[in-house]
Short mmCIF file of C-alpha atoms in Angstrom, two decimals:
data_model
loop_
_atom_site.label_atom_id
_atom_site.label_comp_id
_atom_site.label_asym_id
_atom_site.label_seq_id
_atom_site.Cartn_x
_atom_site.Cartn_y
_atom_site.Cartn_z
CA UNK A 1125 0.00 0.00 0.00
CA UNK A 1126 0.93 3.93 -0.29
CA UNK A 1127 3.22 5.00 2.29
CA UNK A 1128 3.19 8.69 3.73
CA UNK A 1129 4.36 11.58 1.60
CA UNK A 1130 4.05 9.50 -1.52
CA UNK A 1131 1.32 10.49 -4.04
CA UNK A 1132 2.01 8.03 -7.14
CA UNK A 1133 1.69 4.14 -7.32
CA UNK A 1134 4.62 2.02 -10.01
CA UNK A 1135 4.63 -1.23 -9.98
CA UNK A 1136 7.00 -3.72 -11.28
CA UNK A 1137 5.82 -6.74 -13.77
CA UNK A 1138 7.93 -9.56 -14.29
CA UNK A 1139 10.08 -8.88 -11.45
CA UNK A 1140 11.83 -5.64 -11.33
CA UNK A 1141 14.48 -4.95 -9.02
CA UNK A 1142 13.03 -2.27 -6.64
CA UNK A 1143 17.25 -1.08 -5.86
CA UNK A 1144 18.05 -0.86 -9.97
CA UNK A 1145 14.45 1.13 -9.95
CA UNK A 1146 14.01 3.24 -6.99
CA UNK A 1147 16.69 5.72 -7.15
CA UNK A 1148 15.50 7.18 -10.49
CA UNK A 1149 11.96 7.76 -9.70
CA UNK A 1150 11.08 10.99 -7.96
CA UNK A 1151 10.30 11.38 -4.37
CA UNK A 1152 6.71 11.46 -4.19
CA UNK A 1153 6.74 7.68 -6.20
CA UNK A 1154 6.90 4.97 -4.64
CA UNK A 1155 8.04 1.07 -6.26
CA UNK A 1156 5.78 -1.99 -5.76
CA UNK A 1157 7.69 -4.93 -6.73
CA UNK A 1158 5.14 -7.57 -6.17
CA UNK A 1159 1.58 -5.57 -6.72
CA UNK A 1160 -1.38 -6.71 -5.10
CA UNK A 1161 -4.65 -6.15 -7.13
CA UNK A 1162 -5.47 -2.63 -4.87
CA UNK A 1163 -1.77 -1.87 -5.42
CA UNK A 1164 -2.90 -2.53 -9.80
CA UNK A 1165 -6.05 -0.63 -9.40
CA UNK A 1166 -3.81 2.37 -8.08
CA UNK A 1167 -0.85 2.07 -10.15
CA UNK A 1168 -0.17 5.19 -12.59
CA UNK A 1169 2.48 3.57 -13.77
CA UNK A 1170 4.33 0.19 -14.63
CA UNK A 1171 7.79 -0.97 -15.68
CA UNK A 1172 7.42 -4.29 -17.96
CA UNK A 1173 9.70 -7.41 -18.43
CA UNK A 1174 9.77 -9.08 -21.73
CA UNK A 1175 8.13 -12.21 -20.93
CA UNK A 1176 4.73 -10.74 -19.55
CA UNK A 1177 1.79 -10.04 -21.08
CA UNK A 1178 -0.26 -6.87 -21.53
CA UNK A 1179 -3.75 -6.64 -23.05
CA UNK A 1180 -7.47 -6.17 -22.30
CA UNK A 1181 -7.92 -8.14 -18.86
CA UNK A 1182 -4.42 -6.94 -17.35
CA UNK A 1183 -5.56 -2.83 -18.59
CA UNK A 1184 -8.71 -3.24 -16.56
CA UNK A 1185 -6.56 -4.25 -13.81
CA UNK A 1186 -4.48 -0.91 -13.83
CA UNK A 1187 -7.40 1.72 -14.63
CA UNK A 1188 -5.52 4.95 -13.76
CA UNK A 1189 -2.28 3.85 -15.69
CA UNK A 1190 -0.55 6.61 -17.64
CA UNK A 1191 2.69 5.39 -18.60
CA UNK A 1192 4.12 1.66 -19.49
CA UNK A 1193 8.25 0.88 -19.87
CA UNK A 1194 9.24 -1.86 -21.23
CA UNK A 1195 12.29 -3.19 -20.53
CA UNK A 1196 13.93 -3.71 -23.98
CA UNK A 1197 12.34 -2.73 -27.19
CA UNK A 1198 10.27 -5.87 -28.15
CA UNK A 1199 6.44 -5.05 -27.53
CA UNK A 1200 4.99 -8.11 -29.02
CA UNK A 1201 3.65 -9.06 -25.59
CA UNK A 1202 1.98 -5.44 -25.93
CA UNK A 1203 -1.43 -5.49 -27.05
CA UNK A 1204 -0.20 -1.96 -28.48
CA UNK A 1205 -3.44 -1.21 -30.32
CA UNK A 1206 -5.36 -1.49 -26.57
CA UNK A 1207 -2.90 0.76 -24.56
CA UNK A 1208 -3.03 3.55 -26.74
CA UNK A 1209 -6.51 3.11 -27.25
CA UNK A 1210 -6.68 4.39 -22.83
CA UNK A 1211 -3.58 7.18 -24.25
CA UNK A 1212 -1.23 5.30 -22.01
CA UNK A 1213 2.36 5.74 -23.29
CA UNK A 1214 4.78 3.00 -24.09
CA UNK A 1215 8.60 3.64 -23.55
CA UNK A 1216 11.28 1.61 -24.62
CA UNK A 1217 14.75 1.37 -23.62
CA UNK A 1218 16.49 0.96 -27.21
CA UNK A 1219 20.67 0.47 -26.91
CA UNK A 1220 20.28 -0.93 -23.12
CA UNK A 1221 21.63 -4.13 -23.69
CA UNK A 1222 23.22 -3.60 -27.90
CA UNK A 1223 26.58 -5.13 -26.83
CA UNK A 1224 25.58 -7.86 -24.15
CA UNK A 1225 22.89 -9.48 -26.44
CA UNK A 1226 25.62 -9.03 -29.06
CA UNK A 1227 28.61 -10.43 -27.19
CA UNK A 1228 25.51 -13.32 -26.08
CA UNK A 1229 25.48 -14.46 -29.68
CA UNK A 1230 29.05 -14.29 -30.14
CA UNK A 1231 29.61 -16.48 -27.08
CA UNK A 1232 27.27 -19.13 -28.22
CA UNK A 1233 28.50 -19.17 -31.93
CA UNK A 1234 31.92 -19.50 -30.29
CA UNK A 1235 30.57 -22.16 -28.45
CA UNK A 1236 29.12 -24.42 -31.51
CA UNK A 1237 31.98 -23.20 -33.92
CA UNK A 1238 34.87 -24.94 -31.33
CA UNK A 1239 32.46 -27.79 -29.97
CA UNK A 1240 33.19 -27.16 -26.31
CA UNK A 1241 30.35 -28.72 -24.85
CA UNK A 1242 31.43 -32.05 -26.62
CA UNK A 1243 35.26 -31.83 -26.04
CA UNK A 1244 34.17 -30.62 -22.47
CA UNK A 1245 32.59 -34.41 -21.91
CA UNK A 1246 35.32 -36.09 -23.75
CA UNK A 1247 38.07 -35.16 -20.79
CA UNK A 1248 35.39 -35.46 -18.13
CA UNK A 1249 34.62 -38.99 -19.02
CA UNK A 1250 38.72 -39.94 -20.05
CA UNK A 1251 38.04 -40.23 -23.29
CA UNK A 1252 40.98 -38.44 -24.58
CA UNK A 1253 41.94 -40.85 -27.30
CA UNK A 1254 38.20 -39.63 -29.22
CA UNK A 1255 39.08 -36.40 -29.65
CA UNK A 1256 40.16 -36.38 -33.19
CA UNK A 1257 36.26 -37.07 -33.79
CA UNK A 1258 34.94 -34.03 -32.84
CA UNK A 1259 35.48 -31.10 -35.08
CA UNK A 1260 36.65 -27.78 -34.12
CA UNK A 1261 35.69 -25.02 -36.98
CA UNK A 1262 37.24 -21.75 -37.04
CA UNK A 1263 35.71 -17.90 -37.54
CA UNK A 1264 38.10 -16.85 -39.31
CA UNK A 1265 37.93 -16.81 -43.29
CA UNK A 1266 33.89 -18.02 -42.47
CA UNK A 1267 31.31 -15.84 -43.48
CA UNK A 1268 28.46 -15.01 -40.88
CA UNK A 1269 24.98 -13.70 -42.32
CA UNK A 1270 23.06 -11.47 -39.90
CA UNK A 1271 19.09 -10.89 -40.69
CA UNK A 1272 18.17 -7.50 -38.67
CA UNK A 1273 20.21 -4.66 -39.31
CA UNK A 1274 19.57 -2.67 -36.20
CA UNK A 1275 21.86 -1.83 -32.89
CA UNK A 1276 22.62 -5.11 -32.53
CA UNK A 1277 22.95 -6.84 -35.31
CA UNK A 1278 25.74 -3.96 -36.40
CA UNK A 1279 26.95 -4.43 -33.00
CA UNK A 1280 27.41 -7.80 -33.90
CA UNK A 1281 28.92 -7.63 -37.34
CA UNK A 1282 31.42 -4.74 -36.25
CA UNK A 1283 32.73 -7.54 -33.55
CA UNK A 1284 32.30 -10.56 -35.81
CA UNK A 1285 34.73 -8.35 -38.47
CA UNK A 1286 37.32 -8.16 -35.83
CA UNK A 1287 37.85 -11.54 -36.15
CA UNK A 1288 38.42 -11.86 -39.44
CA UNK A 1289 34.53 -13.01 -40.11
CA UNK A 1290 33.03 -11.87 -43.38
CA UNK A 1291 29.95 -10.62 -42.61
CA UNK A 1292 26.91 -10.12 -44.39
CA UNK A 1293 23.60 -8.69 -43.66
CA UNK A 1294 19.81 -8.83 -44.62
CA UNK A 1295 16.90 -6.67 -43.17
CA UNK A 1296 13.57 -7.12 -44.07
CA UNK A 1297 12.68 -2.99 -42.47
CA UNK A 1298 15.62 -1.32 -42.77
CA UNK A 1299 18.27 -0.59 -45.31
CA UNK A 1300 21.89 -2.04 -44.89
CA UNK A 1301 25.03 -0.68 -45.07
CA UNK A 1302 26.66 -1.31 -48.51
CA UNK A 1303 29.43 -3.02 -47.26
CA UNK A 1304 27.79 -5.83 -46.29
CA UNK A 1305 24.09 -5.86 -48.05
CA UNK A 1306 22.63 -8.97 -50.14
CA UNK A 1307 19.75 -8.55 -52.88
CA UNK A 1308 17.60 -11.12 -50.57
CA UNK A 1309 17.38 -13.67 -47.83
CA UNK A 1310 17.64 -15.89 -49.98
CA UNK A 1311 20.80 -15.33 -51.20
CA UNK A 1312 22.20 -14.63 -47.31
CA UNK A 1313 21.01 -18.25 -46.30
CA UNK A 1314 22.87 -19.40 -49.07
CA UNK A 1315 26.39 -17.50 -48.36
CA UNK A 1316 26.42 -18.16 -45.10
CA UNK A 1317 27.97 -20.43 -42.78
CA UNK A 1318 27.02 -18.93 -39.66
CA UNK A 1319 23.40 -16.87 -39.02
CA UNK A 1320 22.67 -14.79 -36.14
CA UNK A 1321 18.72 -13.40 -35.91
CA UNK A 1322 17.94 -10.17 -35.03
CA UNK A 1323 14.33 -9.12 -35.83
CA UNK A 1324 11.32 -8.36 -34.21
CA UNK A 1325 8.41 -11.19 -34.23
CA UNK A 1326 5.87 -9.66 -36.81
CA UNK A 1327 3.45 -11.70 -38.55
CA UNK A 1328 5.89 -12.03 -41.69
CA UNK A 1329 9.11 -13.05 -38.95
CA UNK A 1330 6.99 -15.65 -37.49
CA UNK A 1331 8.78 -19.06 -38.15
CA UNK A 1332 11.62 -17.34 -40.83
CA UNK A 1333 13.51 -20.08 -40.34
CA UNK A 1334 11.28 -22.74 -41.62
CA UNK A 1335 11.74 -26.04 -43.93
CA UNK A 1336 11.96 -24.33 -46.78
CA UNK A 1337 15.16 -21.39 -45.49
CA UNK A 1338 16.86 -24.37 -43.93
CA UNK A 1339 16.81 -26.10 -47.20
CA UNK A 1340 18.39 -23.06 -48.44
CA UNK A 1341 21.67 -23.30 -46.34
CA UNK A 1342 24.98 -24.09 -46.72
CA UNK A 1343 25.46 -28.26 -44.72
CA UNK A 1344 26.57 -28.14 -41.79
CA UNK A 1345 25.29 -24.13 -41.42
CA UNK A 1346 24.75 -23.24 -36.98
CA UNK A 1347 21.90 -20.95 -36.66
CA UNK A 1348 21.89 -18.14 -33.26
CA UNK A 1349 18.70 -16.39 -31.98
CA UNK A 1350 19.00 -14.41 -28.79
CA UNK A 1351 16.06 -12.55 -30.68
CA UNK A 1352 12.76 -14.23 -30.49
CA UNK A 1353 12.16 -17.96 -30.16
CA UNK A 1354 9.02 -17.96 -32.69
CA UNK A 1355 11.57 -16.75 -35.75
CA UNK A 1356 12.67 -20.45 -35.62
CA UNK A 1357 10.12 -23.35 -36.87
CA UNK A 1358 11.64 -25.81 -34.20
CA UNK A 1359 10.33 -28.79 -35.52
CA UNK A 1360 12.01 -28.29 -38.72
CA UNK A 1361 15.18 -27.31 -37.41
CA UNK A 1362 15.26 -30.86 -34.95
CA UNK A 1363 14.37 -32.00 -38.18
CA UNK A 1364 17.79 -30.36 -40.02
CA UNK A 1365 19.81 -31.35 -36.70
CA UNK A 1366 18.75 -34.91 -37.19
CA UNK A 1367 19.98 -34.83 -40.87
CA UNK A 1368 23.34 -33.36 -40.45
CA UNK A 1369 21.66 -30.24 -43.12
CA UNK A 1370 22.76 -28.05 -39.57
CA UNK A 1371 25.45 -28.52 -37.23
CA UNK A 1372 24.13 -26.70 -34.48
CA UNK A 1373 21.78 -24.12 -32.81
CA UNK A 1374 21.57 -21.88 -30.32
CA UNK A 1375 19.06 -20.52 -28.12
CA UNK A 1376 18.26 -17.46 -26.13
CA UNK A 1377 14.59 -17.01 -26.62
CA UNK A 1378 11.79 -19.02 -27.21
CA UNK A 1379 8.65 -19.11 -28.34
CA UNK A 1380 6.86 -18.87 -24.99
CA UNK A 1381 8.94 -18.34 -21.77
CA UNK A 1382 9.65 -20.06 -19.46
CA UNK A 1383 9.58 -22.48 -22.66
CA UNK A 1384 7.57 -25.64 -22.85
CA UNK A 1385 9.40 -28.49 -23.31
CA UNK A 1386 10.72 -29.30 -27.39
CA UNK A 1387 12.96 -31.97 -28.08
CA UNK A 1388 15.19 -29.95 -29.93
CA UNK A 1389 16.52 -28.85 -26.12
CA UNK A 1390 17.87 -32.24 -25.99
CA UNK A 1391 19.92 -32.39 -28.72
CA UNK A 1392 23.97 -32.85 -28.26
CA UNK A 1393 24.44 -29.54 -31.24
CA UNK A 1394 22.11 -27.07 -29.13
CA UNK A 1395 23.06 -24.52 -26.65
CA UNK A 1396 20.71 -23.06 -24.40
CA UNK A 1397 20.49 -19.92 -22.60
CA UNK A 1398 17.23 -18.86 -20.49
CA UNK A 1399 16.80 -15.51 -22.60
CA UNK A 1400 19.51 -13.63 -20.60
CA UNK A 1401 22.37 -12.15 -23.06
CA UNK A 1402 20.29 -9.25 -22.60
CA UNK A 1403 20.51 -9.43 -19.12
CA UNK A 1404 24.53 -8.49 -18.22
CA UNK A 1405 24.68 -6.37 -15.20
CA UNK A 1406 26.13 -3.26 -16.86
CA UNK A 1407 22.87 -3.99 -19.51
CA UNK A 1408 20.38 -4.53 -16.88
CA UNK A 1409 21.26 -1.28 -14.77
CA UNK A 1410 20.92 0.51 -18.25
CA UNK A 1411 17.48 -0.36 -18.93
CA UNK A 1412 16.06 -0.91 -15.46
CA UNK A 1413 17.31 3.04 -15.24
CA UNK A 1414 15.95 4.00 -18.97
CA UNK A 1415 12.34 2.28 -17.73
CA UNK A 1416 12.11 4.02 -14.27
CA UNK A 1417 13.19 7.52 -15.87
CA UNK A 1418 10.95 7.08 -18.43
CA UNK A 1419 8.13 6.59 -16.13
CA UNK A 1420 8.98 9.33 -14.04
CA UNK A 1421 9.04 11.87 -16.91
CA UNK A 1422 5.96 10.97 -18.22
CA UNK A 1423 4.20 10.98 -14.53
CA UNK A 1424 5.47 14.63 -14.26
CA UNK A 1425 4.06 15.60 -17.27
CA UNK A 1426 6.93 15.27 -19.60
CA UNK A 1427 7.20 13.35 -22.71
CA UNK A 1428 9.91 10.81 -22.32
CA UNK A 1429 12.03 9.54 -24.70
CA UNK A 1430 11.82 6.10 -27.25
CA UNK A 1431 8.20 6.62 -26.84
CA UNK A 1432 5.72 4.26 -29.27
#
């Protein structure tokens, strides 16, 4: 409930850390991490984690709600048509977490590229004398294709270059640098050895990846999303797994979250992450501090910034 001298009611969905929040709302605010329905009826505003849901039933909950951030810049668990329908404002928090989610896809590409997890269980279990059976690709001189142009995909390519990657790049929304543009997806999937998604989940991204793109592919392609998990048919990619067509995949998002179990998680060529790249500490102060100013500017009467 409201303490004394405080006037305005935010609450946190998802959880949000009230000591990454607090500090940047003003004095008269104060943070509910764990809202009880009186605490939603009084809420005027609300800082949002990916994973939950906002649409007609959880509105009615918050009736005097004036301001939504989400943390990140994916609003597909926004019914966005609905909140601005009550002239509630969304804010984002674009450039938060550009270099953790793209160091996240680097580390798991690294991770399928040099096997580790395999040559990791090889020593554990003393079986040394197997090693030559396990194979150990390189970056370098390998060409990584990268659909989604934005922050982090050229976050992504400018680190991928470094390393003596050639990198190309497709984007369905938004134009691409010269240097590394392709006439289609179609010809990207077929360049590449490596892919890395980074695109929003739209009714055209859903399930991108499919049969038919896999088919497309270079054998023995490995295919990163730290993006959205619904990008990715995941049948058909267990599917390409099981037929050597792709030689590994990582994960970082899924198609609902916490995920419901696929047998693709089981497979020895998959890496798994619980949608966290995103979620470094320098990247999580960024946007838990982008949301809560956000909020505050908006309850004082201010536009804030990255508003949708």
């Amino acid at each position: 409930m409201m303490t004394e001298g405080t006037s305005k009611i935010v609450v946190g969905l998802g959880p949000v850390p009230l000591e990454q929040v607090q500090p940047y709302l003003d004095s008269d605010t104060q943070f509910i991490v764990s809202p009880t329905p009186v605490e939603l009826a009084q809420a005027q505003g609300a800082i949002v984690r990916a994973a939950y849901k906002i649409g007609p039933e959880e509105l009615d909950q918050m009736p005097r709600l004036k301001v939504l951030a989400r943390t990140g810049v994916g609003v597909d668990q926004l019914d966005v048509e609905k909140i601005k329908e009550r002239r509630i404002a969304i804010a984002i928090t674009p450039g938060s977490n550009t270099k953790a989610v793209a160091e996240g896809a680097l580390a798991h590409l690294l991770l399928l590229v040099k096997s580790l997890p395999q040559l990791h269980t090889l020593v554990q279990q003393g079986k040394w004398e197997h090693r030559s059976q396990v194979s150990v690709r390189d970056l370098d001189g390998s060409c990584l294709g990268i659909v989604g142009f934005g922050r982090i995909g050229r976050e992504l390519a400018s680190m991928a270059s470094a390393l003596g990657v050639q990198v190309l790049a497709y984007d369905p929304y938004s134009p691409v640098d010269e240097e590394y543009s392709v006439s289609s997806l179609e010809e990207l999937l077929s360049l590449s050895d490596y892919l890395s998604l980074h695109l929003p989940l739209t009714a055209e991204t859903e399930n991108l990846i499919d049969e038919n793109s896999l088919n497309l592919m270079k054998d023995g392609a490995i295919i990163i999303n730290v993006s959205r998990g619904a990008l990715m048919d995941h049948d058909a990619v267990l599917a390409a797994l099981n037929q050597g067509k792709v030689a590994g995949v990582a994960l970082d998002s899924f198609i609902q979250e916490p995920p419901v179990y696929h047998p693709l998680f089981d497979h020895p060529r998959v890496s798994l992450s619980p949608h966290m790249m995103g979620l470094s500490r320098a990247a999580s102060e960024a946007t838990y501090r982008m949301a809560a100013q956000a909020v505050a500017a908006v309850l004082r009467g201010e536009k804030a910034p990255y508003t949708i």
